[in-house]
Coordinates of C-alpha atoms and ligand atoms in Angstrom, one line a residue:
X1 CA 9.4 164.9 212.1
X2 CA 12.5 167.0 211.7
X3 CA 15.0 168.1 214.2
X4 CA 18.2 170.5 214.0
X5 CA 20.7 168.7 216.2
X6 CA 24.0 169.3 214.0
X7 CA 24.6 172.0 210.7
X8 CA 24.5 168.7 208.5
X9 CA 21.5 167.8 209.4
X10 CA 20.0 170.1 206.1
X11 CA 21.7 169.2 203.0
X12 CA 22.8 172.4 201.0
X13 CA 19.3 172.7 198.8
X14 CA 17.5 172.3 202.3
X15 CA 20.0 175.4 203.5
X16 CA 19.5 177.2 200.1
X17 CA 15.3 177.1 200.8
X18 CA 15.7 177.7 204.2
X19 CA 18.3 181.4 203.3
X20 CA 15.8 182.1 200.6
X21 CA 13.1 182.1 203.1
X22 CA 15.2 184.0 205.7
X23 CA 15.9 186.6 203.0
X24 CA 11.8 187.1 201.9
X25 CA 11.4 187.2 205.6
X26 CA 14.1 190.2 206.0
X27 CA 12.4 192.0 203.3
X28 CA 8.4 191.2 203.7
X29 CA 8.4 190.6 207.2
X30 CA 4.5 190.9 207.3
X31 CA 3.6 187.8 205.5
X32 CA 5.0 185.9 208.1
X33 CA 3.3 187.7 210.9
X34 CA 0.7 185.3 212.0
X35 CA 2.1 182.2 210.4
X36 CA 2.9 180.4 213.7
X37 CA -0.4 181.4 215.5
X38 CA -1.0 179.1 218.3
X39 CA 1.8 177.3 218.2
X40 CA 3.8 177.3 221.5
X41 CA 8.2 177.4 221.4
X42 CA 9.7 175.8 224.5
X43 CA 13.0 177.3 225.2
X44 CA 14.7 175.0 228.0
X45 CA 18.4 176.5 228.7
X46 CA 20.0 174.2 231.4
X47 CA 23.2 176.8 230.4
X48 CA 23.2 180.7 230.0
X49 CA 22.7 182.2 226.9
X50 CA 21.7 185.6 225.9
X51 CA 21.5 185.9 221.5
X52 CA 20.3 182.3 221.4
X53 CA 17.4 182.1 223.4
X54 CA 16.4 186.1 223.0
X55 CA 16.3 185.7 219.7
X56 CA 14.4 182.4 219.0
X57 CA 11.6 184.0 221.6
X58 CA 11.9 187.1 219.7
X59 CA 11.6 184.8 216.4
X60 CA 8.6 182.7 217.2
X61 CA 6.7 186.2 218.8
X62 CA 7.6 188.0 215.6
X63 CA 5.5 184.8 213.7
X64 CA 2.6 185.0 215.8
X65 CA 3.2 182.0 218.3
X66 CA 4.2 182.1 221.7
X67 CA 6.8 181.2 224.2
X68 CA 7.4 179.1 227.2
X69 CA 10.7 177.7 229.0
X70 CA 13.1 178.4 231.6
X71 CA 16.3 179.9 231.4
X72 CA 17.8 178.3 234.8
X73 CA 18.9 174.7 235.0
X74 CA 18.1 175.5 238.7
X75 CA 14.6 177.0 238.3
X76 CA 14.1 173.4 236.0
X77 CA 13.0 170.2 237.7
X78 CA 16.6 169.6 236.5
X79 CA 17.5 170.8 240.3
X80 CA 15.2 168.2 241.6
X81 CA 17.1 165.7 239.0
X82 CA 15.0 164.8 236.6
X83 CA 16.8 163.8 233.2
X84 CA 16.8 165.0 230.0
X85 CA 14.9 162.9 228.4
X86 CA 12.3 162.9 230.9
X87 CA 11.9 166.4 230.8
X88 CA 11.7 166.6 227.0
X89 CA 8.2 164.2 226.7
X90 CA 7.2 166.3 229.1
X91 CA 7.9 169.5 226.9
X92 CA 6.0 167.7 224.4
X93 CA 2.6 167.7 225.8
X94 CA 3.1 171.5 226.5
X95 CA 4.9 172.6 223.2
X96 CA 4.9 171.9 219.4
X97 CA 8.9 172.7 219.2
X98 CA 11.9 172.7 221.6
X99 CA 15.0 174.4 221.8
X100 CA 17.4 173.5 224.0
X101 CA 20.9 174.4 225.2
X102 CA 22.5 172.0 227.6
X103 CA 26.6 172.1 229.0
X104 CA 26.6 168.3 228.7
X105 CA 27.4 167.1 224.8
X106 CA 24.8 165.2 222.8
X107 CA 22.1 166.3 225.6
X108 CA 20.2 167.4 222.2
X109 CA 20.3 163.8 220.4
X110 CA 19.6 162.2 223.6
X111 CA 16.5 165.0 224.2
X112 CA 15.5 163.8 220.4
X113 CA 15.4 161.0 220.6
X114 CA 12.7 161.2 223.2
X115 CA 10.7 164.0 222.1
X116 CA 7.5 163.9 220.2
X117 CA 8.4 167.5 219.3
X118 CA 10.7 169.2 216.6
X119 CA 14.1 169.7 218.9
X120 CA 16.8 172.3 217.9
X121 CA 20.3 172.4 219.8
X122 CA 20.9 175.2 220.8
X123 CA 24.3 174.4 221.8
X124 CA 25.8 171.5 223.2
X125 CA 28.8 171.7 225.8
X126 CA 31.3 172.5 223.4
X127 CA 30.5 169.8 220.8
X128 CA 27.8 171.9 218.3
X129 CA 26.0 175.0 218.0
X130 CA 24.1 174.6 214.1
X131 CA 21.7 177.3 214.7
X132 CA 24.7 179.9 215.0
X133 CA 26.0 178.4 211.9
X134 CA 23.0 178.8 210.2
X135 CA 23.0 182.6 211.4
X136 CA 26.6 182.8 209.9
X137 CA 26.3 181.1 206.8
X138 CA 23.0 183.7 206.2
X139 CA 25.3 186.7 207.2
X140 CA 28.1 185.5 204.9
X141 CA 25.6 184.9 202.1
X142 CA 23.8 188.2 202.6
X143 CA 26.7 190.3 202.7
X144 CA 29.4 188.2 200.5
X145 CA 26.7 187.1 198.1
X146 CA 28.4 183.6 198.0
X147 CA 29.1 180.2 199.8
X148 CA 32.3 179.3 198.9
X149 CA 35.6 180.9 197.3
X150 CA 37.1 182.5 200.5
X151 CA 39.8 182.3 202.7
X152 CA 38.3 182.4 206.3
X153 CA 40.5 182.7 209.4
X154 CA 39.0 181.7 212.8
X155 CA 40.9 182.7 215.7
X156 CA 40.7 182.0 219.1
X157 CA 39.3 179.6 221.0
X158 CA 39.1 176.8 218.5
X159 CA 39.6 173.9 221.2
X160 CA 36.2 174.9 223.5
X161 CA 34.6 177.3 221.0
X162 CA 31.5 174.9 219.8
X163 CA 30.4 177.6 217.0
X164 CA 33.5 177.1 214.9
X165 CA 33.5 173.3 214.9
X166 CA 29.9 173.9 214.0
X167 CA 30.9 176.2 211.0
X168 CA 33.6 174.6 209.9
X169 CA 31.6 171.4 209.7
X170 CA 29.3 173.2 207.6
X171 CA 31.7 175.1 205.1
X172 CA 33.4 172.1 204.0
X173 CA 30.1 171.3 201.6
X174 CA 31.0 174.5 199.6
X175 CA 33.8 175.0 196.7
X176 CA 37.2 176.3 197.6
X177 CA 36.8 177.1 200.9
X178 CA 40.4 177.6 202.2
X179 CA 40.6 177.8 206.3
X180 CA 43.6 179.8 208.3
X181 CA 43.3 178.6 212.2
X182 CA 44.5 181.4 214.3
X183 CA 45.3 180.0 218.4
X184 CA 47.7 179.9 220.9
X185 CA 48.8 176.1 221.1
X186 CA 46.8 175.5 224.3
X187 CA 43.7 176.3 222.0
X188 CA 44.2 174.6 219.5
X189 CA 41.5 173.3 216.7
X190 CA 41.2 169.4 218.1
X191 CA 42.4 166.9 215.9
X192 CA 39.2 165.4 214.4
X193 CA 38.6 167.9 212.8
X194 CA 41.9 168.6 211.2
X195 CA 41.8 164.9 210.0
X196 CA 38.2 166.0 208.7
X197 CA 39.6 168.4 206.9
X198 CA 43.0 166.4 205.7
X199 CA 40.2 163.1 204.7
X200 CA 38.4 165.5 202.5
X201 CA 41.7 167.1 200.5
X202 CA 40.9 171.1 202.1
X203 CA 43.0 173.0 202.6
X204 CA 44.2 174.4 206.0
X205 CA 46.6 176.2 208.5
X206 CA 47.5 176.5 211.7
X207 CA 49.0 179.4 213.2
X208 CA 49.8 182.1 215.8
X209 CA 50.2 185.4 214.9
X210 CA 47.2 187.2 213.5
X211 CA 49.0 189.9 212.1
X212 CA 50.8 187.2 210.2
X213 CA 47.9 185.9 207.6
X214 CA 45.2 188.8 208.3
X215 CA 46.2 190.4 204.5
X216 CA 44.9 187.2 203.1
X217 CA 41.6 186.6 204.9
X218 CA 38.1 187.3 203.0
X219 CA 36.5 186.6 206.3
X220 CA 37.9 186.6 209.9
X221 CA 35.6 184.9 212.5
X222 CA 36.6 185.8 215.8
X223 CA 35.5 184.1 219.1
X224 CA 36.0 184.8 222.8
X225 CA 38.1 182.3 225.2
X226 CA 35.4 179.9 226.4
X227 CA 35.8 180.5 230.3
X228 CA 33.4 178.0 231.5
X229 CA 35.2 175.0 229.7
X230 CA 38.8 175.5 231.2
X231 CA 40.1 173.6 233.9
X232 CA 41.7 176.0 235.9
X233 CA 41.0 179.8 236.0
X234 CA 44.9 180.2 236.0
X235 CA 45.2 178.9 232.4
X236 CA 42.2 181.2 231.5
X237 CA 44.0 184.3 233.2
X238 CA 47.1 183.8 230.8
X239 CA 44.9 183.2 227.7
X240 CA 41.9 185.4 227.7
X241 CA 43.5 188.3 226.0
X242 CA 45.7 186.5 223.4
X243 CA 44.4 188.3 221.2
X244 CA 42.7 191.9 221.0
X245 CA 41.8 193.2 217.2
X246 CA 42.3 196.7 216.8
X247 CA 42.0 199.7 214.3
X248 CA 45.7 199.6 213.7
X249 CA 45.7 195.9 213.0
X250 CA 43.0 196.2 210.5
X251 CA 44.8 198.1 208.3
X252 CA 46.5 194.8 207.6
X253 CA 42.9 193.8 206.1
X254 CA 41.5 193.9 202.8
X255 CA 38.9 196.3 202.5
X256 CA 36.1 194.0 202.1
X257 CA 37.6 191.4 204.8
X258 CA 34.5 190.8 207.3
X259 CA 34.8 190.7 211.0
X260 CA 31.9 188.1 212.4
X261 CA 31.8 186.8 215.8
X262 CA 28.9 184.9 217.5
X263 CA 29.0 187.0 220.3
X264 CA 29.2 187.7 223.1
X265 CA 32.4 189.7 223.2
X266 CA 34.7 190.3 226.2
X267 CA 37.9 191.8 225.2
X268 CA 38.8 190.0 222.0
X269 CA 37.7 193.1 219.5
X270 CA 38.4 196.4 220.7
X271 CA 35.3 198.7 220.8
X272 CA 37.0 201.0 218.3
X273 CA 36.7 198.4 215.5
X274 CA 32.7 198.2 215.9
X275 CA 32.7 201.7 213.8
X276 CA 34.5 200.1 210.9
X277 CA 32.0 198.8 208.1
X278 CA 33.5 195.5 207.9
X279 CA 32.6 194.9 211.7
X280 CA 29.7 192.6 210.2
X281 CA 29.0 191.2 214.6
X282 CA 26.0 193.3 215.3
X283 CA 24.5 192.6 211.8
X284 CA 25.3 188.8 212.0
X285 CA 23.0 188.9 215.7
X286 CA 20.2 190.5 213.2
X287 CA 19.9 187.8 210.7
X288 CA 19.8 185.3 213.7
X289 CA 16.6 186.3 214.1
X290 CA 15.2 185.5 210.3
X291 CA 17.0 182.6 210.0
X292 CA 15.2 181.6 213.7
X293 CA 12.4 182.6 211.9
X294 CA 12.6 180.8 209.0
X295 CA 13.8 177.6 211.1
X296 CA 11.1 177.2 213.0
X297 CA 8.2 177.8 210.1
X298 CA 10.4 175.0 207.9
X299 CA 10.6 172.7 211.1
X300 CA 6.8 172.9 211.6
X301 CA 6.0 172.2 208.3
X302 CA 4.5 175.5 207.6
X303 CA 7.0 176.5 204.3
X304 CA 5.2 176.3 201.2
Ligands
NCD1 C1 28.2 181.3 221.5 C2 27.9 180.0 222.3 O1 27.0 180.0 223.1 O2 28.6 179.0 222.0 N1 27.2 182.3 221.8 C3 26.1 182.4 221.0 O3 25.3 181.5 221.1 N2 26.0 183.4 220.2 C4 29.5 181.8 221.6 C5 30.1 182.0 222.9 O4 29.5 181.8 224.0 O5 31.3 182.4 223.0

């Protein structure tokens, strides 16, 4: 039995099968509409979520199966405290595969460990988030046409923001991948992954500005200032709005520079930008639903 508890848990062929079925899915998405037929998703989100759970419902409905879960920590037995673990071979009986999003990190592994299920984290405190990665290695794959040979700039929250240690972790496995980390020093990317990255020979920065190294991105992955992490709503207040992408600061771009971010937004991208074609967001929360799709069929063993 498989789970999906971080982005390395596929190697890159597994990942290459598992884009190639996202892709036949995109374009023949009538062969796969009673693949899953009564098989049962269990969604359990201890945490809120909006793309990740919508969207792995809206997956396993658009294969045929169904869906059960909560969406609550407090409408859980989790309010009557019942663990983790406890609740996931409990899951199993009712359920042949589990997401689960939890604020507490390696809630997933533990819930894995446990389960007689498949288990996909769906997010992890602010340790991992692979099914987002998944979602944005398909988006940068569809519309780049390659892993690999870019300059990708992540800016923001690097410090809370689980779907960029989850992508970088991921990116490092292809060619000439050449990261620009874009924060305010408060938000910095933390240092185990910069050793990561210095262990392994890529090649990185660190700075502040935006304005400063947007010319030389191929990709810019933007994230929102991860609220519920900080300490103190005082540090948030003086953060949130570091930085704001405009239409005048992406004439600093190259044309065919990508916007992505995992969503949701607060004030980090101006709405104007959402009219420029390389604002890839609302695309990117579109092929989260094939490569949901194709996720769960590989997990339950139903690829050919
Ligand atoms: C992300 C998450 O939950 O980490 N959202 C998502 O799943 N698309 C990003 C975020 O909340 O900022």
């Amino acid at each position: 039995m498989r789970h999906l508890i971080s982005p390395l848990d596929f190697t890159t062929e597994e990942l290459d099968r598992l884009f190639d079925l996202a892709a036949d899915i995109e374009h023949a998405p009538s062969k796969y509409a009673h693949i899953c037929e009564g098989k049962i998703l269990a969604t359990c989100f201890y945490e809120p979520s909006t793309r990740t759970r919508l969207s792995f419902e809206s997956a396993m409905i658009r294969l045929g199966g169904k869906v059960i879960g909560f969406s609550d920590a407090n409408s859980s037995s989790a309010a009557k405290g019942e663990s983790v673990s406890d609740t996931i071979r409990v899951i199993s009986c009712y359920a042949d595969i589990c997401a689960i999003r939890h604020p507490k990190e390696g809630a997933a592994t533990v819930a894995s460990s446990k389960s007689l299920i498949p288990v996909v984290n769906a997010g992890d405190g602010g340790h991992q988030h692979p099914t987002q990665t998944l979602t944005d290695l398909l988006t940068i794959r569809s519309l780049k046409g390659r892993l690999g040979g870019f300059t990708i700039g992540l800016c923001g929250d690097l410090k809370f923001g689980r779907t960029v240690h989850s992508l970088i972790h991921a990116l490092v496995r292809y060619e000439n991948v050449n990261f620009i980390f874009i924060s305010p020093e408060e938000l910095r990317i933390p240092d185990y992954i910069t050793e990561m990255l210095k262990e392994k020979g890529i090649p990185y920065r660190e700075v502040i500005r935006l304005e400063d190294v947007l010319p030389e991105l191929d990709l810019l992955y933007m994230t929102r200032v991860q609220k519920e992490r900080f300490f103190n709503e005082e540090d948030y207040v003086r953060l949130k709005d570091f930085y704001i992408l405009t239409t005048e600061k992406m004439e600093l771009a190259k044309d065919d520079m990508l916007i992505l971010h995992p969503l949701p937004r607060v004030n980090e991208i101006d709405v104007e930008v959402d009219e420029d074609p390389r604002a890839a967001y609302f695309r990117q929360a579109q092929y989260g639903v094939y490569v949901r799709m194709a996720l769960i069929i590989t997990l339950l063993g139903l690829a050919k």
